[in-house]
Coordinates of C-alpha atoms and ligand atoms in Angstrom, one line a residue:
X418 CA -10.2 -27.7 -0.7
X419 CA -13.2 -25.0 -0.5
X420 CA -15.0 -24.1 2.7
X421 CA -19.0 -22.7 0.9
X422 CA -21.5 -20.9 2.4
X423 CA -24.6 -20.0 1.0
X424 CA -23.4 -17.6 -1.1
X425 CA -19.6 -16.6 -0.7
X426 CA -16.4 -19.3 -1.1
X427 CA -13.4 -19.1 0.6
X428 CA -10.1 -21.4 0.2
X429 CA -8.6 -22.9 3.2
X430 CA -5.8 -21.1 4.7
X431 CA -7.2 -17.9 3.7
X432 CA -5.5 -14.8 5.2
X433 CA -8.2 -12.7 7.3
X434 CA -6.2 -9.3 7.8
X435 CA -6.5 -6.0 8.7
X436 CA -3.6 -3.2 7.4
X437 CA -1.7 -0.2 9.4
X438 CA 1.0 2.0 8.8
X439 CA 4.2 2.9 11.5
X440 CA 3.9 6.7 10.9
X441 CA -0.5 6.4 10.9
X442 CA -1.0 4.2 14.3
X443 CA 2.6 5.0 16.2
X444 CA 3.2 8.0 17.5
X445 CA 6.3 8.2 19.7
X446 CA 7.3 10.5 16.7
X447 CA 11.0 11.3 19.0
X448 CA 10.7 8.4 21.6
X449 CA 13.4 6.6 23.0
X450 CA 15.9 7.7 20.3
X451 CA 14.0 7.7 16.8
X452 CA 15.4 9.7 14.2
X453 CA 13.0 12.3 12.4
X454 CA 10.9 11.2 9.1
X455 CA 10.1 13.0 6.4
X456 CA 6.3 12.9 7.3
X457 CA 7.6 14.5 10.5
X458 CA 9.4 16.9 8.6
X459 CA 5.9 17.5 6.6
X460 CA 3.5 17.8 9.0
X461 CA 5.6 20.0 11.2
X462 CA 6.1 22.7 8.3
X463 CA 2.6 24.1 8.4
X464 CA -0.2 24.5 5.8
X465 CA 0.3 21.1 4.4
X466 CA -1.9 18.3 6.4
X467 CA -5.8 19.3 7.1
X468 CA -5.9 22.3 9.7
X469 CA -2.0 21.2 10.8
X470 CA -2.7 17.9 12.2
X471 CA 0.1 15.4 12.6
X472 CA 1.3 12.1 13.5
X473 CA 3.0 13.2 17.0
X474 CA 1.1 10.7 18.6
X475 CA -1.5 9.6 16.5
X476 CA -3.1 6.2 18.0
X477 CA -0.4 6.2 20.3
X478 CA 0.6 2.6 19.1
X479 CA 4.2 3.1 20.5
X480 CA 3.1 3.3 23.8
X481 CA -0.6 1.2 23.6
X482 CA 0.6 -1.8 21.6
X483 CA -1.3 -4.0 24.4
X484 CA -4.3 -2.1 23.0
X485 CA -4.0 -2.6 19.2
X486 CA -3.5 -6.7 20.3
X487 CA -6.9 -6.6 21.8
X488 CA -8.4 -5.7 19.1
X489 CA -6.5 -8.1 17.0
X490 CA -7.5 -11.0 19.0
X491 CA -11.0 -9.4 19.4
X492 CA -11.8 -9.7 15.4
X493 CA -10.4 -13.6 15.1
X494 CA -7.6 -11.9 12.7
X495 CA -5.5 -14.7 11.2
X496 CA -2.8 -12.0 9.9
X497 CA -1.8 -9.0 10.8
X498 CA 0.1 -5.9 8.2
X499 CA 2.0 -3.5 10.0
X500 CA 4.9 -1.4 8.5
X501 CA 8.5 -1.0 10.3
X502 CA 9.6 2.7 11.1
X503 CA 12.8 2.7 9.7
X504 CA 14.1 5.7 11.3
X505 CA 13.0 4.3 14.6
X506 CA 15.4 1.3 14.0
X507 CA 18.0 3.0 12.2
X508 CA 17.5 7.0 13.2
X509 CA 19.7 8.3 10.2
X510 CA 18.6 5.9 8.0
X511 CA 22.2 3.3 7.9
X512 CA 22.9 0.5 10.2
X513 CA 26.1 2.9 11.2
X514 CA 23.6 3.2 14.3
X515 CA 20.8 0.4 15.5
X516 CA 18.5 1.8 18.1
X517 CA 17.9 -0.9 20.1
X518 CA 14.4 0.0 22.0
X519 CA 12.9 -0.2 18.6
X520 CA 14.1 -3.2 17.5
X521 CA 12.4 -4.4 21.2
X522 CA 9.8 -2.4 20.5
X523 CA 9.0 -4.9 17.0
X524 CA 10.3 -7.5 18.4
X525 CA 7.6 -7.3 20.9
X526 CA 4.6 -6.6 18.7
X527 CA 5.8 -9.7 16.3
X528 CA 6.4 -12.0 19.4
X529 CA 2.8 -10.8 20.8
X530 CA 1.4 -11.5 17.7
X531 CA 2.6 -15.1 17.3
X532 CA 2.0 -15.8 20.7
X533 CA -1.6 -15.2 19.9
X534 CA -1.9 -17.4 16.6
X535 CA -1.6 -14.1 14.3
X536 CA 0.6 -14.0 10.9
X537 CA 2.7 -10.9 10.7
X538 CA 3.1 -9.4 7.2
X539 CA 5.5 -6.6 7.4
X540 CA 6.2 -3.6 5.4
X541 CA 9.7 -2.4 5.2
X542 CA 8.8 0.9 3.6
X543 CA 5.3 3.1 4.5
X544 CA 6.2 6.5 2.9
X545 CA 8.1 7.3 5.9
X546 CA 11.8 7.8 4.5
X547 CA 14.0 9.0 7.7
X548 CA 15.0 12.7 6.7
X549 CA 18.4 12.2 6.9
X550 CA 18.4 10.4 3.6
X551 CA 15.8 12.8 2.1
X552 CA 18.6 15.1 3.3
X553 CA 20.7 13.2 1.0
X554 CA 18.6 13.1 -2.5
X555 CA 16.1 11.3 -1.0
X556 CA 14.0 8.3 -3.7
X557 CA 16.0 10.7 -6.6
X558 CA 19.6 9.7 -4.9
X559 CA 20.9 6.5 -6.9
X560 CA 22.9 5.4 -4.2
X561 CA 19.5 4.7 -2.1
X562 CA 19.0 1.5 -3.4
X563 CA 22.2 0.2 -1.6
X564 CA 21.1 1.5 1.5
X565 CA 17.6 0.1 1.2
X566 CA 19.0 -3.0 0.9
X567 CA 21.0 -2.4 3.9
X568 CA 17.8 -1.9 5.9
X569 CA 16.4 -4.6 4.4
X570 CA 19.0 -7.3 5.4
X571 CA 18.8 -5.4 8.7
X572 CA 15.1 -6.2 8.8
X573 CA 15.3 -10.0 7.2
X574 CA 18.5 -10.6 9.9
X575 CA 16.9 -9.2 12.9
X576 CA 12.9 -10.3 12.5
X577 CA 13.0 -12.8 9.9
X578 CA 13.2 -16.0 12.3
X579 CA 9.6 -15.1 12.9
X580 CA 8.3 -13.0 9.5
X581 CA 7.3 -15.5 6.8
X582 CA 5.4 -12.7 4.5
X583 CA 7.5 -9.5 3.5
X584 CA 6.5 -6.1 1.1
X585 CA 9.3 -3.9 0.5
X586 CA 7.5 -1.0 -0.3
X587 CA 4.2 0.4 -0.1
X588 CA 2.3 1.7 -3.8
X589 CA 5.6 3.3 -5.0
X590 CA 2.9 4.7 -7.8
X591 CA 1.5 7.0 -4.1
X592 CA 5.6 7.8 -3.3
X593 CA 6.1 9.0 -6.7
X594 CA 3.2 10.7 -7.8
X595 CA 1.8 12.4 -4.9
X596 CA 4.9 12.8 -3.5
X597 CA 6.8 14.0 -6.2
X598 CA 5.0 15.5 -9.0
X599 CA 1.3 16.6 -7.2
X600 CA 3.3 17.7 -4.2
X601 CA 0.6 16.3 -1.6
X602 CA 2.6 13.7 0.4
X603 CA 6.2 14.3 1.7
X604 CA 8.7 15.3 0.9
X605 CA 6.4 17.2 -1.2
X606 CA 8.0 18.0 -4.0
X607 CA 6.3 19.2 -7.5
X608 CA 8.9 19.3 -10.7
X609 CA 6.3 18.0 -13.5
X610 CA 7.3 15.0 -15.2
X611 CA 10.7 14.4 -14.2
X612 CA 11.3 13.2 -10.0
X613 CA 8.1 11.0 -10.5
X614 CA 9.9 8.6 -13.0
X615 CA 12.9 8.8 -11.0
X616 CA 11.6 7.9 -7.9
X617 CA 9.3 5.2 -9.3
X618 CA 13.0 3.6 -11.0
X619 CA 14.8 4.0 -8.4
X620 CA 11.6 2.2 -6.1
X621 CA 11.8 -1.0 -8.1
X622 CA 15.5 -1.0 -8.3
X623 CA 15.7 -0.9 -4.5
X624 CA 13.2 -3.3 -4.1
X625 CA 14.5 -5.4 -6.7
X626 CA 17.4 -5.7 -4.9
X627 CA 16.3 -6.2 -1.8
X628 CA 13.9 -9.7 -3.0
X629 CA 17.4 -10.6 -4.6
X630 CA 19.0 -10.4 -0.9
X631 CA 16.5 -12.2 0.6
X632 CA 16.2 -14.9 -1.9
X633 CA 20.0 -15.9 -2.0
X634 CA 21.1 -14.9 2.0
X635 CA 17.5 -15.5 4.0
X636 CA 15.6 -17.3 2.0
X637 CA 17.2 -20.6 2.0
X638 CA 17.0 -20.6 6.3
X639 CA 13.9 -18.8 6.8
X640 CA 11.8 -20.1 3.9
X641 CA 9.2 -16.5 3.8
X642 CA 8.1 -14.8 0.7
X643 CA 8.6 -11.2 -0.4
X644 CA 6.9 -8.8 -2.7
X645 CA 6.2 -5.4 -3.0
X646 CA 2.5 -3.7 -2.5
X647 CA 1.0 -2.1 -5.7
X648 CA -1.5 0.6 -5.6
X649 CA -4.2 1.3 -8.7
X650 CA -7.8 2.3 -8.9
X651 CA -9.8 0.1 -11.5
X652 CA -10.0 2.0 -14.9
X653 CA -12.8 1.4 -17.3
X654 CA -13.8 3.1 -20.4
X655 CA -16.9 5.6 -20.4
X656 CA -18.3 4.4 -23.3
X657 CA -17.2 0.7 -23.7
X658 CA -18.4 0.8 -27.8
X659 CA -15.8 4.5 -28.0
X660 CA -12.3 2.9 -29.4
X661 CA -10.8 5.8 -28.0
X662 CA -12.5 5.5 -24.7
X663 CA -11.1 1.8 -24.6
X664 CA -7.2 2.9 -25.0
X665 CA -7.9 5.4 -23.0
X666 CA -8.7 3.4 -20.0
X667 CA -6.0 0.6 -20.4
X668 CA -3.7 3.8 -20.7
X669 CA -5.1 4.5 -17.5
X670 CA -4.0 0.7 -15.9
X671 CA -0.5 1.6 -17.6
X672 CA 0.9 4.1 -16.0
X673 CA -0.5 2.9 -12.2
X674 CA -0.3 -1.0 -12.1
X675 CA 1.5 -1.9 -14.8
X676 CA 4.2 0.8 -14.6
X677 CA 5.8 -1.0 -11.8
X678 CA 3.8 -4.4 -11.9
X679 CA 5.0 -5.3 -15.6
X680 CA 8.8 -5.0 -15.1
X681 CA 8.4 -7.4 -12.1
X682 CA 6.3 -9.8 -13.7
X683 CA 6.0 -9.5 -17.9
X684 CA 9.3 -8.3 -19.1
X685 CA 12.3 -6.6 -16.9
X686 CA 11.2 -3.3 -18.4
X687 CA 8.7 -0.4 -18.4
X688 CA 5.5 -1.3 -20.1
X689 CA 6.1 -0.4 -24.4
X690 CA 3.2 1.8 -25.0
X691 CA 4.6 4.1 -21.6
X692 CA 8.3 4.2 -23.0
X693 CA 7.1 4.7 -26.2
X694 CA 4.0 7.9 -25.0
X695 CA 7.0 9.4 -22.2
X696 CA 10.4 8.9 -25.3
X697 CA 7.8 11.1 -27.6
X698 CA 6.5 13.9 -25.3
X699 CA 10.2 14.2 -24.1
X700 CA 11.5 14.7 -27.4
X701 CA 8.6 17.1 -28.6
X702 CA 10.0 19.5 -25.0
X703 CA 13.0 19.2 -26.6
X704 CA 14.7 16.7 -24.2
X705 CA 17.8 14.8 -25.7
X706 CA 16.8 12.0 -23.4
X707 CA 13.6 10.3 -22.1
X708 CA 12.1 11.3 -18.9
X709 CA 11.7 8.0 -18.2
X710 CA 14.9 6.0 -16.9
X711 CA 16.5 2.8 -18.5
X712 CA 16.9 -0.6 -16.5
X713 CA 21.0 -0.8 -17.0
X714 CA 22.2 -4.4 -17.5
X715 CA 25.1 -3.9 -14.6
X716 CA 22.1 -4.3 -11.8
X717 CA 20.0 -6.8 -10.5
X718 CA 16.9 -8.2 -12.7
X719 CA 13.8 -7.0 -12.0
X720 CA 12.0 -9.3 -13.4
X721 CA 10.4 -11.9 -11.1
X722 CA 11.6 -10.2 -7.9
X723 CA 8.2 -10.9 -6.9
X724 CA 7.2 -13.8 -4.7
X725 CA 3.2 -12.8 -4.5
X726 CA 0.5 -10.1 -6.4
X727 CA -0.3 -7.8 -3.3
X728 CA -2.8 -5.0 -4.6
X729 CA -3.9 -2.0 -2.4
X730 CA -8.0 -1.3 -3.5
X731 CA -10.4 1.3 -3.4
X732 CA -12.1 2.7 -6.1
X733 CA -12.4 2.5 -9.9
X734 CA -12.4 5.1 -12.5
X735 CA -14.2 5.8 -16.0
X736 CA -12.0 6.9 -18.3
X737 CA -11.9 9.6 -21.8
X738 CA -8.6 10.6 -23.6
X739 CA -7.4 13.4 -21.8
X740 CA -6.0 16.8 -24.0
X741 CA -3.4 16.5 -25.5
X742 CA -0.1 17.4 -23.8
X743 CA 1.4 21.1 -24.1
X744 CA 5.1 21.2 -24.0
X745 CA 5.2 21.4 -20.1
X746 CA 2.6 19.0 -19.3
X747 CA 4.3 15.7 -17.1
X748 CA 3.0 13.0 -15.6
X749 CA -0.6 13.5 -17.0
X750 CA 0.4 14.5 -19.9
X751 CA 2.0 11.6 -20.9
X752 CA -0.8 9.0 -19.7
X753 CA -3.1 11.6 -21.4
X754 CA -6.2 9.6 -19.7
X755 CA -8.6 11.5 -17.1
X756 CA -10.6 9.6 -15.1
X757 CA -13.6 10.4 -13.3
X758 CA -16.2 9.3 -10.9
X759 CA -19.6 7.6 -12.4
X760 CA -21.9 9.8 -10.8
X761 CA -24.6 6.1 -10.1
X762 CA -21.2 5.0 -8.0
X763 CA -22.1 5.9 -4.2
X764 CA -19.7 8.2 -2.6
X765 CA -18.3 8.6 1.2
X766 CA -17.5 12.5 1.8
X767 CA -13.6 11.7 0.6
X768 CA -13.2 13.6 -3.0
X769 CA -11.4 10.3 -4.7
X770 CA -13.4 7.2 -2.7
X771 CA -16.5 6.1 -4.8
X772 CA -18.0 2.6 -4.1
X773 CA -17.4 0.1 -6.5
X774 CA -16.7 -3.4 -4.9
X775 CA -17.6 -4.9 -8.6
X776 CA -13.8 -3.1 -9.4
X777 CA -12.1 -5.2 -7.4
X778 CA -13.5 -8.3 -8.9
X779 CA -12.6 -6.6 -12.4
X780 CA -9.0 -5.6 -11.2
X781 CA -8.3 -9.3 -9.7
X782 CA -9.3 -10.6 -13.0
X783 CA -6.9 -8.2 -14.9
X784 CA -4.0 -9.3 -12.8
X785 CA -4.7 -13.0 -13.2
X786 CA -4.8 -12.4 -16.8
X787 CA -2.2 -9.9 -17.5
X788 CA 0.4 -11.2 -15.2
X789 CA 0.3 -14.6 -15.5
X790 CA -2.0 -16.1 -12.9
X791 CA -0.1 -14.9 -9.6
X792 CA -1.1 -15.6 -6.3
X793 CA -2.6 -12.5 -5.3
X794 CA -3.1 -10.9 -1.5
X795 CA -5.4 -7.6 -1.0
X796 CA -3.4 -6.3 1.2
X797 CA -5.4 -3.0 1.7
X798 CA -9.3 -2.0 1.1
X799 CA -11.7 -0.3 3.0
X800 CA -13.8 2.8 2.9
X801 CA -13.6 5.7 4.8
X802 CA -16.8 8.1 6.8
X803 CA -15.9 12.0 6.9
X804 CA -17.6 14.0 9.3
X805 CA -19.9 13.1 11.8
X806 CA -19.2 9.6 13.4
X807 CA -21.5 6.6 13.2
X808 CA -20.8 3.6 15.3
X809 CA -23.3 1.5 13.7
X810 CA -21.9 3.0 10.3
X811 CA -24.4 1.0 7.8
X812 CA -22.6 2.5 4.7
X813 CA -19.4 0.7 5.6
X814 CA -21.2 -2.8 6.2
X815 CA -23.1 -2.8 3.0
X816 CA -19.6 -1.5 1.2
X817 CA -18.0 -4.7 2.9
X818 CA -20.8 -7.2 2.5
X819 CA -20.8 -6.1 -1.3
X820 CA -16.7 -6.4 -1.6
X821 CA -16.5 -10.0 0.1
X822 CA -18.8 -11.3 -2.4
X823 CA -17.1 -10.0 -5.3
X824 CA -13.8 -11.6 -3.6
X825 CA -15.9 -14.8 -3.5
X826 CA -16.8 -14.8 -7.2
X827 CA -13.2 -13.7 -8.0
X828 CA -12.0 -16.5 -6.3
X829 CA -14.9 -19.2 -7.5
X830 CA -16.2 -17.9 -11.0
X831 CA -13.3 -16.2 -12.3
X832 CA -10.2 -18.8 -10.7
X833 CA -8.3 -16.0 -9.2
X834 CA -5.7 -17.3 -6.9
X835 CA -6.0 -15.3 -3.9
X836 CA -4.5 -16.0 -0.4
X837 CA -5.5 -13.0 1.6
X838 CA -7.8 -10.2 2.1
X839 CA -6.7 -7.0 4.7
X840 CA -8.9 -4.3 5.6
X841 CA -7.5 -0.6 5.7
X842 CA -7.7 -0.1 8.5
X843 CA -7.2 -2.0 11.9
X844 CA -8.7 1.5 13.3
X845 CA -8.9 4.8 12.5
X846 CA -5.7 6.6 12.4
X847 CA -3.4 9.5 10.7
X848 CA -5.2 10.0 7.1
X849 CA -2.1 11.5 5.7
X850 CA -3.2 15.2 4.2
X851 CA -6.4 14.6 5.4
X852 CA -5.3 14.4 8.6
X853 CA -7.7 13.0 11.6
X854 CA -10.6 13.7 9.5
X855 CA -10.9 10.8 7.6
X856 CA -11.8 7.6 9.2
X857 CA -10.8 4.0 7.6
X858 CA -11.1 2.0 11.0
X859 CA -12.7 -1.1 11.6
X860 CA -12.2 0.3 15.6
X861 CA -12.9 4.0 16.4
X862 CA -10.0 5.7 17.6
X863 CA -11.2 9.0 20.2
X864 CA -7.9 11.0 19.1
X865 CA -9.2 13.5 21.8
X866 CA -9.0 11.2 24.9
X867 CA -5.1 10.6 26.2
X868 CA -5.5 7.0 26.5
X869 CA -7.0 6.5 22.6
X870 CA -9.9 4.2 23.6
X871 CA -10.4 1.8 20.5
X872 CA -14.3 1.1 20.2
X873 CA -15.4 -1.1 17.5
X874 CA -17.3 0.1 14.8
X875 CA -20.5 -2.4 13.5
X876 CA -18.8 -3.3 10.3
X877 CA -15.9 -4.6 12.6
X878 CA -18.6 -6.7 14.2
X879 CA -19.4 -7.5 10.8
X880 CA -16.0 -8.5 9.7
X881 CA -15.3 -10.7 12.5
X882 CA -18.0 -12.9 12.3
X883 CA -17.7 -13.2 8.7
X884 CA -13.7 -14.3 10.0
X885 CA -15.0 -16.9 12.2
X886 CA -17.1 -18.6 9.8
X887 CA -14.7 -18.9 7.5
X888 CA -11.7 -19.2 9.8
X889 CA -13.7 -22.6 11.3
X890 CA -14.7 -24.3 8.0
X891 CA -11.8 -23.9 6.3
X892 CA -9.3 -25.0 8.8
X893 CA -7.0 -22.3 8.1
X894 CA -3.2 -23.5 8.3
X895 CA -0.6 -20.3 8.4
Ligands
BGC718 C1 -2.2 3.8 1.8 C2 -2.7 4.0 3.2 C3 -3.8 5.0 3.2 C4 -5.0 4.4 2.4 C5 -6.2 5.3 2.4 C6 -3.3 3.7 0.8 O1 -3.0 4.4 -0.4 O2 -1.3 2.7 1.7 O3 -1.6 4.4 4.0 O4 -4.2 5.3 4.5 O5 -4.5 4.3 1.1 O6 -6.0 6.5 1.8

């Protein structure tokens, strides 16, 4: 059953989204009992976030949730992505203590949102661990899968009458790396090689065990579907004919998507050539041990803990062999793959966003035939301006006109399965180190004004006409 125009197909009962993140729209940072995050933590120590900003208030969601609904309804959205704050539900992180005005406060947006014929898709996890159990080891403390599951039966017990489509976490690959090794993203940390793989493990065994909760205790009565939300640019070699160029770049794929994407939906286990590269480098630092972490038996599978592909995308990559790794080199040194931007590839004033809709199409393809035709959601993509602010911001249409095609082709040329597309973002909001000075919005957010007036942007106008063409052929069901 295909709805066609002219010159883009779309299958009925697509998903027409638009993505946010708790800690990026809420604000309300210490409201009405919410325990502290570690992005509050982060943003509060100075020097770390562009010129100190932070995510106090932000778009002031907590308090203009009326506001974000609007412009919801105002796009013809058929689904909306939001994540949960879990320190606003559970301040220190445990269901020892619930705080009741934020399970209102969700209750309410997800109510609102039904109300007005909108599909909530909810995150569990958006980089925003409470501190108290970064106070406790944080994603390197073994014991955190237990109490993410906790959270998570929490979540699927008190929402999950109403929440059919779930992602435990958000691009563990972001949480680990950036986090962990490059030190950019709380908690911040920077020990090469070592935390990364840790927290990445201990990522997938959490949400492992969380799908495994859901499918045997919620499933059954509330009939949803879970997954967890993968991030990876699109990696191709410099020079296609250059063998070394070629393993390069699918080194490249291995240690982003398929680090975490290939125990979930190929084998149980860590992609062989990444054991294999990380076991080596380890041994040559002298390490009795891998750096890397073993599944152990005792635990939940990991493999098909995964109801649904969702991919975050942005940008693509050309990739050479990187140097090879001296003794203290981590995470790099073991993919040994540098990527860089093809200077022909347009660029937005953000150092790693360089157009490439034609990636996507290329990346959907991969995932079809790598892990075994899944149905596949987008749940992010979008491109950012920097700078000086254009309403009528023509880059931003032409980057969206060019990605919706290449969805279309994916979806008719190539046979990719895919249910869903979201835009990052619903509007502007709190660019994580970059602060308020990177804009992803399909509504401008004036983060100067108290009441954060939402004013929609021309590719928003663009978006939601594209919505309602599709929206009315196709029927959509959800
Ligand atoms: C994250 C978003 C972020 C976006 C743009 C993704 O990695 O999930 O939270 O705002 O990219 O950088």
């Amino acid at each position: 059953m295909r709805s066609c125009d002219e010159d883009m197909v779309f299958p009925a009962g697509f998903a027409w989204g638009a993505a946010t993140a708790a800690y990026q729209i809420e604000g309300g940072w210490d409201a009405d009992g919410k325990g502290p995050s570690i992005w509050d933590t982060f943003c509060h120590a100075k020097g770390k976030v562009f010129q100190d900003h932070t995510g106090d208030v932000a778009c002031d969601s907590y308090r203009l949730w009326d506001e974000d609904l609007k412009c919801i309804q105002q796009l013809g959205l058929t689904h909306y992505r939001l994540s949960l704050s879990w320190s606003r539900l559970l301040p220190d992180g445990t269901t020892r203590h619930v705080n009741q005005k934020g399970v209102d406060y969700y209750n309410r947006v997800i109510d609102d949102l039904l109300a007005s014929n909108v599909c909530p898709m909810v995150t569990l996890y958006h980089f925003d661990l409470p501190q108290a159990l970064q106070d406790r080891g944080g994603w390197q403390w073994p014991e955190i899968t237990k109490v993410f599951d906790s959270y998570a039966q929490f979540c699927f017990q008190t929402f999950g009458d109403r929440v059919k489509l779930w992602l435990t976490i958000n691009e563990p690959y972001v949480c680990a790396k950036l986090g962990h090794e490059d030190g950019l993203h709380a908690p911040g940390h920077g020990d090469l090689g070592v935390s990364v793989y840790l927290v990445g493990h201990n990522m997938l065994r959490a949400h492992a065990r969380a799908w495994h909760s859901y499918d045997t205790l919620f499933r059954p009565t509330q009939g949803g579907q879970l997954s967890l939300a993968l991030f990876t640019d699109w990696a191709e070699p410099w020079d296609p004919s250059n063998p070394l160029d070629v393993a390069a770049s699918e080194r490249y794929m291995t240690f982003s998507l398929d680090w975490f994407a290939w125990p979930i939906f190929v084998s149980g286990d860590y992609p062989p050539e990444m054991k294999a590269r990380v076991e080596a480098n380890s041994r040559t630092q002298g390490l009795p041990f891998s750096r890397l972490p073993q599944f152990s038996e005792d635990e939940p599978s990991i493999k098909g803990t995964a109801d649904f592909f969702a991919v975050n995308y942005y940008t693509s990559r050309k990739v050479r062999p990187g140097p090879t790794p001296p003794k203290s080199l981590g995470f790099e040194g073991d993919q040994q793959a540098v990527g860089e931007m093809d200077p022909s590839w347009p660029v937005c004033g953000i150092s790693w966003l360089a157009v490439y809709p034609e990636g996507l199409r290329k990346l959907l393809k991969y995932i079809k035939d790598t892990f075994g035709n899944p149905s596949i959601y987008i749940t992010e993509n979008g491109l950012s301006q920097v700078g000086a602010v254009e309403l009528d911001d023509s880059q931003r249409c032409s980057f969206f006109h060019a990605t919706w095609m290449e969805v279309s082709k994916a979806i008719c040329e190539d046979g990719v399965d895919l249910k869903g597309y979201f835009v990052w973002s619903l509007m502007d909001n709190f660019e994580w180190s970059d602060g308020f000075g990177v804009r992803f919005g399909l509504f401008h957010v004036d983060f100067s004004h108290p009441e954060r007036p939402r004013t929609l942007y021309r590719s928003g106008t663009d978006y939601a006409q594209l919505i309602a063409k599709f929206k009315g052929r196709s029927g959509t069901e959800h």
